[in-house]
Short mmCIF file of C-alpha atoms and ligand atoms in Angstrom, two decimals:
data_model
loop_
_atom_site.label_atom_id
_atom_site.label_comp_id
_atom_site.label_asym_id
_atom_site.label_seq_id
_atom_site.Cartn_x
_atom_site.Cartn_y
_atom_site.Cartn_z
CA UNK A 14 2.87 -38.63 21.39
CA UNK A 15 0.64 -41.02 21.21
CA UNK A 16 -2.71 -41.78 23.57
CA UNK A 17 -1.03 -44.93 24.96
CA UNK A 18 2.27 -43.61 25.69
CA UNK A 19 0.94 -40.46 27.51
CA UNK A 20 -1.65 -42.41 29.12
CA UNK A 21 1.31 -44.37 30.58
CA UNK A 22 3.29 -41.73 31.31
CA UNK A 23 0.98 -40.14 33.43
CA UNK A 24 0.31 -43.56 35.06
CA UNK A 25 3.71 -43.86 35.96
CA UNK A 26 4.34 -40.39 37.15
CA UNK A 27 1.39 -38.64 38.50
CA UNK A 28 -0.50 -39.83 41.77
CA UNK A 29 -3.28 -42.26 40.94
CA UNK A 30 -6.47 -40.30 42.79
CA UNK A 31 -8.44 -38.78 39.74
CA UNK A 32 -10.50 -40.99 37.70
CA UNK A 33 -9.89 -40.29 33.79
CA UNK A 34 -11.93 -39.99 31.06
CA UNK A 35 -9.62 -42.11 28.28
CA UNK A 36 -8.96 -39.04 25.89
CA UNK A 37 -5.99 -36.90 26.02
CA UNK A 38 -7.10 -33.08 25.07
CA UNK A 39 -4.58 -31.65 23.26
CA UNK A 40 -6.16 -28.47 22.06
CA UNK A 41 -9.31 -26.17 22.81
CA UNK A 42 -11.60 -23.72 20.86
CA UNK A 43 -15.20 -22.14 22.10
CA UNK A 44 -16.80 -25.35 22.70
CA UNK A 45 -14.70 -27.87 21.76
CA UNK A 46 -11.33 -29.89 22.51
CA UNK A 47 -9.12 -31.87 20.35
CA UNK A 48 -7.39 -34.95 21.57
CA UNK A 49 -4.06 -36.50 20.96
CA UNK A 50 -5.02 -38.15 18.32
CA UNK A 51 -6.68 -35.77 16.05
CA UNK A 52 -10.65 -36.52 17.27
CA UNK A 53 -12.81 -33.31 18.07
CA UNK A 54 -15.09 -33.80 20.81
CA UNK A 55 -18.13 -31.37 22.08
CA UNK A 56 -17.47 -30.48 25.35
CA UNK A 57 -20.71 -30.15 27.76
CA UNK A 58 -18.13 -30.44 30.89
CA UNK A 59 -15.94 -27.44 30.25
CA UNK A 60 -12.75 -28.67 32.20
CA UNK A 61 -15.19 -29.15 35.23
CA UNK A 62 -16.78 -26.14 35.36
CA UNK A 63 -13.74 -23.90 34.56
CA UNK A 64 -13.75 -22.87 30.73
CA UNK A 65 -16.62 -20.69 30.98
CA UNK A 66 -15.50 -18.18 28.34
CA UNK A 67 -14.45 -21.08 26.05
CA UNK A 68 -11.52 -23.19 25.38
CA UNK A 69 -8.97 -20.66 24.90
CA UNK A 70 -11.25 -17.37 23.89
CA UNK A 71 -8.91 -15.19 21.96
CA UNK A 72 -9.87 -11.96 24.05
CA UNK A 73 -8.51 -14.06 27.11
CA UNK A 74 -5.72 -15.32 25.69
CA UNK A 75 -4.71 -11.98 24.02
CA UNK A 76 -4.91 -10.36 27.50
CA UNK A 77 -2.64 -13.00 29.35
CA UNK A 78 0.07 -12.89 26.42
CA UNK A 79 0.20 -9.08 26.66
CA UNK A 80 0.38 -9.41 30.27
CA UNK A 81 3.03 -12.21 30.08
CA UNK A 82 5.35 -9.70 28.29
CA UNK A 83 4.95 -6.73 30.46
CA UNK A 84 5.21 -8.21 33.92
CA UNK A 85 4.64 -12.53 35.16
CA UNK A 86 4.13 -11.29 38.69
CA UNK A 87 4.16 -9.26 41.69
CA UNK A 88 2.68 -9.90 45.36
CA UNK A 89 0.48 -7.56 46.98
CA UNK A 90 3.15 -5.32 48.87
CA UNK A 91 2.68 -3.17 45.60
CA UNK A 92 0.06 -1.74 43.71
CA UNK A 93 -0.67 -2.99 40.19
CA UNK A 94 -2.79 -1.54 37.24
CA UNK A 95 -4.43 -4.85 36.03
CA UNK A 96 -5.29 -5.56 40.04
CA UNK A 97 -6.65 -2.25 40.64
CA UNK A 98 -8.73 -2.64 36.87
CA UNK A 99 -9.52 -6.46 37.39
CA UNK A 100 -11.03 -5.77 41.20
CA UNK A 101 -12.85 -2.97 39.80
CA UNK A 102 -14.28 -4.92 37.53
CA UNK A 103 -15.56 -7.68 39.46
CA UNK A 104 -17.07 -5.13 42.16
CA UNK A 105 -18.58 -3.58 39.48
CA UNK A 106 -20.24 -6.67 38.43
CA UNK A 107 -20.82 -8.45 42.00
CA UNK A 108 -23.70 -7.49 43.95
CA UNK A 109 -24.80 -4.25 45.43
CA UNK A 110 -23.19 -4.97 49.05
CA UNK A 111 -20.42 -6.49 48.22
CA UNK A 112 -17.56 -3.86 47.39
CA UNK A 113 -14.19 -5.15 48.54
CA UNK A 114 -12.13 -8.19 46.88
CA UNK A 115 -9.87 -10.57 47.70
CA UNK A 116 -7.63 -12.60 45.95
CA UNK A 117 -6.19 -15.96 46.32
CA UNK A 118 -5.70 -18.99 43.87
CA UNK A 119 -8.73 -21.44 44.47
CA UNK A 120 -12.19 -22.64 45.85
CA UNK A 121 -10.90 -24.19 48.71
CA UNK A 122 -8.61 -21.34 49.56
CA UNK A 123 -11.52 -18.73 49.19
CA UNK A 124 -13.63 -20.79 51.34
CA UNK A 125 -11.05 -20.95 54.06
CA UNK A 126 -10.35 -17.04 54.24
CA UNK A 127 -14.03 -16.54 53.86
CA UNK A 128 -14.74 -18.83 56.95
CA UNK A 129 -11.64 -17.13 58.63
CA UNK A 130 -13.46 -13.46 58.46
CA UNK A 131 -16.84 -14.84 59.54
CA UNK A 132 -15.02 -15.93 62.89
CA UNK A 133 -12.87 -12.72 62.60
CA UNK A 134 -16.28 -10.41 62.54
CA UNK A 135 -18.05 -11.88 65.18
CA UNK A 136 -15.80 -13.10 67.62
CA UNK A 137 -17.35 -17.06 67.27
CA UNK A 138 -16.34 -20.16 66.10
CA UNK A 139 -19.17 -22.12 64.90
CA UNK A 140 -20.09 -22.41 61.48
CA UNK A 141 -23.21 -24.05 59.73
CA UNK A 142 -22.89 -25.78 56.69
CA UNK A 143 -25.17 -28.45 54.41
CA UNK A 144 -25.91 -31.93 53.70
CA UNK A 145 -25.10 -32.06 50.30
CA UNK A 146 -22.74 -29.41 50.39
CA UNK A 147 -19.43 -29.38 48.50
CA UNK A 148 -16.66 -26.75 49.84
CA UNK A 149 -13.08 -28.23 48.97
CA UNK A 150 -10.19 -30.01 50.41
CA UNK A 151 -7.86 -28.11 52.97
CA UNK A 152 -9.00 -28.41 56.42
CA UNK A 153 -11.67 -25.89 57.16
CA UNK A 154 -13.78 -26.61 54.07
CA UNK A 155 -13.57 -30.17 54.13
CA UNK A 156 -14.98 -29.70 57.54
CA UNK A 157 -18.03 -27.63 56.12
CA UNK A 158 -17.88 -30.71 53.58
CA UNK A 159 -20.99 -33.16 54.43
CA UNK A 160 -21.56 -34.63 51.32
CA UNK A 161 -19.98 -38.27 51.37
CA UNK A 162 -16.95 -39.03 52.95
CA UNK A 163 -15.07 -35.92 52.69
CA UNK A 164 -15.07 -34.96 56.49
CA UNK A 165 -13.74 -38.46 56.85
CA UNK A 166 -10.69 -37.92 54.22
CA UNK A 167 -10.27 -34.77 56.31
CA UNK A 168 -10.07 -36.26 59.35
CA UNK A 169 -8.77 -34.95 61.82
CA UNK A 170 -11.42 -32.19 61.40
CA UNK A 171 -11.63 -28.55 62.12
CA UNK A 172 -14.16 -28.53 64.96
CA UNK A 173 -16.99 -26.14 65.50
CA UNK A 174 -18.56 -27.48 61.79
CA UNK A 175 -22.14 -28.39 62.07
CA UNK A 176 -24.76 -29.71 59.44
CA UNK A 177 -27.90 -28.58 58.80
CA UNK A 178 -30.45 -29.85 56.62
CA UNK A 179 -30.69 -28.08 52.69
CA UNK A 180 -33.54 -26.71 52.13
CA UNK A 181 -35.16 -26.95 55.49
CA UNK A 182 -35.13 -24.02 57.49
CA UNK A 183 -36.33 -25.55 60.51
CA UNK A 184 -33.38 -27.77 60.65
CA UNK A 185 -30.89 -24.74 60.41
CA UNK A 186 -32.95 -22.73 62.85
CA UNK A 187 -32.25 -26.15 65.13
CA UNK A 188 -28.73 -25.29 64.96
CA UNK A 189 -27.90 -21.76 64.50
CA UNK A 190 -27.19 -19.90 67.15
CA UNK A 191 -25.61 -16.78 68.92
CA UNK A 192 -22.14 -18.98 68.80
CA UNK A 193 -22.37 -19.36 65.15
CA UNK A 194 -20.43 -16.85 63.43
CA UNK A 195 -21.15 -18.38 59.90
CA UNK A 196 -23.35 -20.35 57.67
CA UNK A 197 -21.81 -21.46 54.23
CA UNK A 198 -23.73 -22.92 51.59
CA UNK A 199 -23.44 -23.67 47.66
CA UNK A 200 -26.84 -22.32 46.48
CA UNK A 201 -27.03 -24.91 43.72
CA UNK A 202 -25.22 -27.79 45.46
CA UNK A 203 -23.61 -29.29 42.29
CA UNK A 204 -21.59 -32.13 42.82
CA UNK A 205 -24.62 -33.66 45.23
CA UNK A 206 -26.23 -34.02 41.61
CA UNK A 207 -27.13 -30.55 41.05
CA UNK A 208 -29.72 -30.17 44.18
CA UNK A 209 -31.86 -26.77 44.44
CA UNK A 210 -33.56 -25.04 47.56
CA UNK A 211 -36.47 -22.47 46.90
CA UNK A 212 -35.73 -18.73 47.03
CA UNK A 213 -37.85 -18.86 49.93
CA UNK A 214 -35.44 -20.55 51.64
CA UNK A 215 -32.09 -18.45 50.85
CA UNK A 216 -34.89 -15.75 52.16
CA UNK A 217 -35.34 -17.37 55.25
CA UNK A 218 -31.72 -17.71 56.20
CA UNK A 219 -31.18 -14.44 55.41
CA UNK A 220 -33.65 -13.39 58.19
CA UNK A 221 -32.16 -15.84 60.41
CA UNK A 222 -28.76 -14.67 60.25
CA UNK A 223 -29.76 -11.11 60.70
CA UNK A 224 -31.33 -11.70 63.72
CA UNK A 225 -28.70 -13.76 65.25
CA UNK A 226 -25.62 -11.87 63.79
CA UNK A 227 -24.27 -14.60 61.62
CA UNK A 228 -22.29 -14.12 58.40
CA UNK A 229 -23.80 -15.80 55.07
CA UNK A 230 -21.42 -17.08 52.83
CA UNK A 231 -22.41 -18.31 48.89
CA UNK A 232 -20.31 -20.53 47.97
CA UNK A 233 -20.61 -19.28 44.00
CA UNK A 234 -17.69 -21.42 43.08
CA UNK A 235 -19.63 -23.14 40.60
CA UNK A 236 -22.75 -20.92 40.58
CA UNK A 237 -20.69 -17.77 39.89
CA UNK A 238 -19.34 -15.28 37.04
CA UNK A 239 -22.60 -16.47 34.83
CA UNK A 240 -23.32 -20.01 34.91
CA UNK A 241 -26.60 -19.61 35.82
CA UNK A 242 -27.89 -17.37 33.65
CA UNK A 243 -26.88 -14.25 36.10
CA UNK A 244 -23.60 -12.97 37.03
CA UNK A 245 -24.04 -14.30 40.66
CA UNK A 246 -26.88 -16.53 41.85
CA UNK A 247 -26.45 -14.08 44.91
CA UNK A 248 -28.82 -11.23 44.30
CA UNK A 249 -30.82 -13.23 41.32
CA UNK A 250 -34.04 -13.90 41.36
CA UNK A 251 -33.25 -17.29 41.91
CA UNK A 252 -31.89 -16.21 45.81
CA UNK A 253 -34.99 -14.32 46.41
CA UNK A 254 -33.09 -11.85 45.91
CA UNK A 255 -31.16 -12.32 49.01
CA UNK A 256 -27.46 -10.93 48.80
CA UNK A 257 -25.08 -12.56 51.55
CA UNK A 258 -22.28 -11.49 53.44
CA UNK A 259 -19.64 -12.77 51.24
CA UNK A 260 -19.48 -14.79 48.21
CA UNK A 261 -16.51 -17.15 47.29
CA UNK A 262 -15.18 -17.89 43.52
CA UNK A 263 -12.95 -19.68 41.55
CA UNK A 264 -13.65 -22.04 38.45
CA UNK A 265 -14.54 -19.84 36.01
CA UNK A 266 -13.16 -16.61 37.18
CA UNK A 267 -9.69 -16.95 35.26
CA UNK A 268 -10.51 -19.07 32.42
CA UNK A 269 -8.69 -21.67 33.54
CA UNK A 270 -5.70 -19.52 34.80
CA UNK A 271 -5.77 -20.65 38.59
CA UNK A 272 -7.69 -17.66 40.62
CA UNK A 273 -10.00 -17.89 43.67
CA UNK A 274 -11.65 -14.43 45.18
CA UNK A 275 -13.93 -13.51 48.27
CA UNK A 276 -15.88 -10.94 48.02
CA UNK A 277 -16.80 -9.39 50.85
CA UNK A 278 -19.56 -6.77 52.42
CA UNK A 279 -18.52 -3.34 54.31
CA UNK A 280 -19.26 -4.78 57.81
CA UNK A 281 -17.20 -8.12 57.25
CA UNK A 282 -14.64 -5.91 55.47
CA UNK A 283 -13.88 -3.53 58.25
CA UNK A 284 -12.96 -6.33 60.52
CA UNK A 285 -10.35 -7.49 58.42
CA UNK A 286 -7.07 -5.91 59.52
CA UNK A 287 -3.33 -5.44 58.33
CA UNK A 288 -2.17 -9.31 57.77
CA UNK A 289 -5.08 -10.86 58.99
CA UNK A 290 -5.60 -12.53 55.67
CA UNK A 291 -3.07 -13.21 52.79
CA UNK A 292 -1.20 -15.21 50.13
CA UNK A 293 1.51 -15.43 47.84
CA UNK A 294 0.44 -15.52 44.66
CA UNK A 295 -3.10 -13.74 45.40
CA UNK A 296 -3.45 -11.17 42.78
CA UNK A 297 -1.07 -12.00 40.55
CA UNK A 298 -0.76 -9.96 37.38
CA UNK A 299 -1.05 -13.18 34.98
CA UNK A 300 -4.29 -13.78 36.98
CA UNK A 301 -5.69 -10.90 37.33
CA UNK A 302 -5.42 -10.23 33.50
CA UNK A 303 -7.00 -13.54 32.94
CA UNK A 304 -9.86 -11.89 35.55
CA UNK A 305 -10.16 -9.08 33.80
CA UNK A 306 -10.58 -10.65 30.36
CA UNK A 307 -13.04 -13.67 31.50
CA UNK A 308 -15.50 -10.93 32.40
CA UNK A 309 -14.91 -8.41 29.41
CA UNK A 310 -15.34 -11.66 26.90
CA UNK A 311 -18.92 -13.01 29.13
CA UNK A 312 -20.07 -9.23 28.68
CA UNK A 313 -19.07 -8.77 25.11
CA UNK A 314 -20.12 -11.62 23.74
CA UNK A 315 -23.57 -11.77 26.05
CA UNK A 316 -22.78 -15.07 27.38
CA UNK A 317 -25.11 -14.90 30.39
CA UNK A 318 -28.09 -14.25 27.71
CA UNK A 319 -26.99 -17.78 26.17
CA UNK A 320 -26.80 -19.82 29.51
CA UNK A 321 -30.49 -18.92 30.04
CA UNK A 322 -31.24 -19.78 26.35
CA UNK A 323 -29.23 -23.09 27.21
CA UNK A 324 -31.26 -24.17 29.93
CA UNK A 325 -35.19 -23.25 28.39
CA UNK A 326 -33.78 -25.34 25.12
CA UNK A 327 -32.95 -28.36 27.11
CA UNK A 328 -35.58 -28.51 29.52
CA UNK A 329 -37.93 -29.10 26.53
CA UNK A 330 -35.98 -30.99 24.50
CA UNK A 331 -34.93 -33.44 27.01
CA UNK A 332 -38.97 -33.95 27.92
CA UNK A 333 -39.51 -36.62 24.93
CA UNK A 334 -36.22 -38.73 25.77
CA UNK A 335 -36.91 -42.19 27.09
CA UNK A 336 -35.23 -42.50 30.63
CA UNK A 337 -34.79 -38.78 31.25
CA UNK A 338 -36.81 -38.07 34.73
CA UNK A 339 -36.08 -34.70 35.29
CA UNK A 340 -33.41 -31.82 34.42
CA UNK A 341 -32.26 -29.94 37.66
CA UNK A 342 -30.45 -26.82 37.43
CA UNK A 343 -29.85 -23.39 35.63
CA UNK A 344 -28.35 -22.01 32.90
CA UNK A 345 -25.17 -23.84 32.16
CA UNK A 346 -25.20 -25.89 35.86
CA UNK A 347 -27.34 -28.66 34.79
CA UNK A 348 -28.28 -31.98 36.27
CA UNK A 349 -30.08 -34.44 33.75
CA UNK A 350 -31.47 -37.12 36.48
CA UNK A 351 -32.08 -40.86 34.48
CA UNK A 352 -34.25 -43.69 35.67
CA UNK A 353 -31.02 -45.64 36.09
CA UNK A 354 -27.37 -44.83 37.00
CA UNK A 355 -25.80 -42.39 34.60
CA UNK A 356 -22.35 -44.03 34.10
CA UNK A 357 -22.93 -46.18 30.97
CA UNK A 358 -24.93 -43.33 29.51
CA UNK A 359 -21.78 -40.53 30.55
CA UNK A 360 -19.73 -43.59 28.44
CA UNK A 361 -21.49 -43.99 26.00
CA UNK A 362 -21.48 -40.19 25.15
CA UNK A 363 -18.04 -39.84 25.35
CA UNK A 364 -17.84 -42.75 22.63
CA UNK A 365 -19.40 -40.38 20.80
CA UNK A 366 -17.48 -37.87 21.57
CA UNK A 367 -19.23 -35.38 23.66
CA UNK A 368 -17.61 -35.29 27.51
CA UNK A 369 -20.08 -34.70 30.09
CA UNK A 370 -19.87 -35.14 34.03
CA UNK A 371 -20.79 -37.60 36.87
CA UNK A 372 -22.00 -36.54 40.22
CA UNK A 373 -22.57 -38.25 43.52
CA UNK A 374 -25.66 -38.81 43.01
CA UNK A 375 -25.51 -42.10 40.89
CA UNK A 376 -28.57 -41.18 38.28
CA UNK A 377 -27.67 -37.68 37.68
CA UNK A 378 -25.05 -36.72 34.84
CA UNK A 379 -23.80 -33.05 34.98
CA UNK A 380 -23.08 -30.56 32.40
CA UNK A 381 -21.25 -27.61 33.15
CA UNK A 382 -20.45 -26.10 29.14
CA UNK A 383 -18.97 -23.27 28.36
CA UNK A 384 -21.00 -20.17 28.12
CA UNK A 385 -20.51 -19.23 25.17
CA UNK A 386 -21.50 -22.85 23.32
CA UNK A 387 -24.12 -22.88 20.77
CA UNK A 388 -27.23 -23.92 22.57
CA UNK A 389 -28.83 -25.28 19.25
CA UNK A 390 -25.86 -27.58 18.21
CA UNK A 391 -25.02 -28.69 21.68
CA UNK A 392 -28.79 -29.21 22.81
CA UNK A 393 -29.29 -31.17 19.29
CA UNK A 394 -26.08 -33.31 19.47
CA UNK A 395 -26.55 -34.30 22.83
CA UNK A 396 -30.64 -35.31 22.40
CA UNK A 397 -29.51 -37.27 19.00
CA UNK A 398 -26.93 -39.64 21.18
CA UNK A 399 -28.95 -39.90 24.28
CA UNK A 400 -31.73 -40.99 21.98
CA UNK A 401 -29.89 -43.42 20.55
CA UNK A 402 -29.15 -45.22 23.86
CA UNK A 403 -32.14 -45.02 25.22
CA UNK A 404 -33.72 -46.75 22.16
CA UNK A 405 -31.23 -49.64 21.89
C1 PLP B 519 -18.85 -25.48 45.16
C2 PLP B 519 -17.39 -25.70 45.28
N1 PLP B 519 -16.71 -25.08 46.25
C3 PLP B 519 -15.38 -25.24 46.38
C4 PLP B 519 -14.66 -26.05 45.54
C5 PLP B 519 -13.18 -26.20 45.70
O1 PLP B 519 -12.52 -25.52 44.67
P1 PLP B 519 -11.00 -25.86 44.33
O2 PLP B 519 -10.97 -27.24 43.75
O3 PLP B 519 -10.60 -24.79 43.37
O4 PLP B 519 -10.25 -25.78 45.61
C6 PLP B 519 -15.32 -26.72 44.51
C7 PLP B 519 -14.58 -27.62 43.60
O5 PLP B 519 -15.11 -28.45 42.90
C8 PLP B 519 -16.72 -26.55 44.38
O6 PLP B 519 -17.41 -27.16 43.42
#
């Protein structure tokens, strides 16, 4: 079918709230996507933030089609082999603290149940979230949602959500208190346009939280299973080697197979009783093989290794391009901040053919590649084009 007719199609059928890139991707491999009509285009977005093993990595994909003809699904009233192997796993790989998993289908739902088992632990209500901060779309986390106008699409919201300041540690000592049972926070706050805070500071609220007896949250849904150039910013060097309560994932956990997890520490854990939390499709055998193989394929083919590599390329290579003010970011979560707004420049790539990402902040494109895309070829192609605009 033709670009036109399925561009229509979708016009006519699906609800007009996402704004589209005007491609229609067709097909996927490592780095790359094909569209309808036959043009190959470097992808520096990966699905936003989801294909971190690759457009359709053949480890992945071998793992879900063997899994597809064994068993599609069953819920969590039984056991399961590729559950039991694919929590394992991600334990195995998560930090130190954290040893129990739990799994639903998305950011927003992992958010939710992670807020839910702050409040269940302590007894409190309150939680403390960020400026900035990004946490999804069902009630609770569009309430921890500051950045923009997302409380206000959310309205009306869950109450007890307060905003601190990120970064500043005096502003969420103004706020935090014996009532608050959690603070949530995206450690790299992405969508804001890719916005750090010194491990001094995840340090600090550490501290903080410990002496009051409030649950820390990570929101690693973007920050998670690699990206940035560790398996978890939680734990990294990065955190100041601070390790929450609980971290939250989706994105890249499945591949692009729809999975969310919490994972969660021993003292939040034994709170959690019999039906207290739950979900469907959580756990799934088609996701948890998808699980499974996302973190075999990051491990075998060193993945983490190259998002590191990623980042020290581009940081010098974007120094000599005209416009370029700064890069923000690690690893494959990158923020390349431009004297002007971004939008003509994230065009003006994708006429030539490499998709990249918008943020909210207007002068700061995103790029969120797969890890396992070649850091010379994708640093290269994207320096020749942005070099190219900034010179006409
Ligand atoms: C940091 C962060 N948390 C949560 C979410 C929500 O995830 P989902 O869209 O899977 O509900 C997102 C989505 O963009 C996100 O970036």
């Amino acid at each position: 079918m033709s670009f036109t007719r399925i561009a229509q199609l979708e016009e006519d059928f699906q609800l007009a709230t996402y704004k589209k890139m005007d491609i229609a991707v067709e097909r996927g491999s490592g780095a790359w996507v094909w569209t309808s009509e036959g043009e190959k285009y470097l992808d520096l977005y990966g699905g936003h933030a989801v294909c971190a093993t690759g457009h359709s990595h053949p480890h992945v994909v071998k793992a879900i089609q063997e899994q597809a003809e064994k068993i599609l699904f069953y819920s969590n009233l039984v056991y399961s082999n590729i559950r039991a192997r694919a929590a394992e796993k991600l334990v195995s790989v998560a930090p130190a603290n954290l040893g129990k998993t739990f799994f639903c289908n998305s950011g927003t739902e992992a958010n939710e149940n992670a807020m839910r088992a702050a409040r269940m632990a302590t007894g409190r209500e309150k939680v403390v979230s960020f400026s900035g901060g990004f946490h999804g779309r069902t009630a609770d986390s569009i309430s921890a949602t500051f950045l923009g106008k997302y409380r206000e699409i959310g309205r009306p919201n869950v109450p007890s959500h307060v905003q601190a300041e990120f970064g500043n540690i005096e502003s969420v000592a103004s706020v935090a208190d014996r009532q608050t049972a959690a603070m949530i926070l995206e450690p790299i706050q992405s969508m804001a346009g890719v916005r750090e805070a010194a491990p001094e500071f995840f340090r600090e609220m550490r501290d903080l939280c410990d002496e009051l007896g409030i649950v820390l949250i990570f929101d690693e849904v973007q920050t998670g299973v690699g990206r940035t150039g560790n398996w978890f910013f939680a734990g990294s060097e990065l955190a100041g080697g601070v390790e929450p309560d609980i971290i939250t994932l989706a994105k890249s956990l499945g591949s692009g197979i729809p999975v969310g997890a919490c994972l969660f520490n021993e003292a939040v854990a034994s709170s959690i009783k019999e039906n207290d939390l739950g979900t469907t499709f959580g756990g799934g055998m088609m996701a948890m093989a998808a699980v499974l193989a996302t973190l075999e394929a990051i491990e075998m083919d060193g993945m983490i290794e190259n998002a590191k590599a990623f980042e020290t390329l581009l940081r010098s290579e974007m120094q000599n391009v005209v416009r370029v003010v700064a890069v923000h970011g690690k690893g494959f979560l990158i923020g390349i901040e431009f004297e002007g707004a971004c939008a003509p420049i994230h065009k003006q790539l994708l006429d030539s053919k490499i998709i990249t990402g918008t943020s909210s902040a207007a002068n700061v494109l995103r790029l969120l590649p797969p890890l396992c895309s070649d850091v010379y070829e994708s640093v290269t192609l994207l320096k020749r084009v942005l070099s190219g605009i900034t010179h006409n």
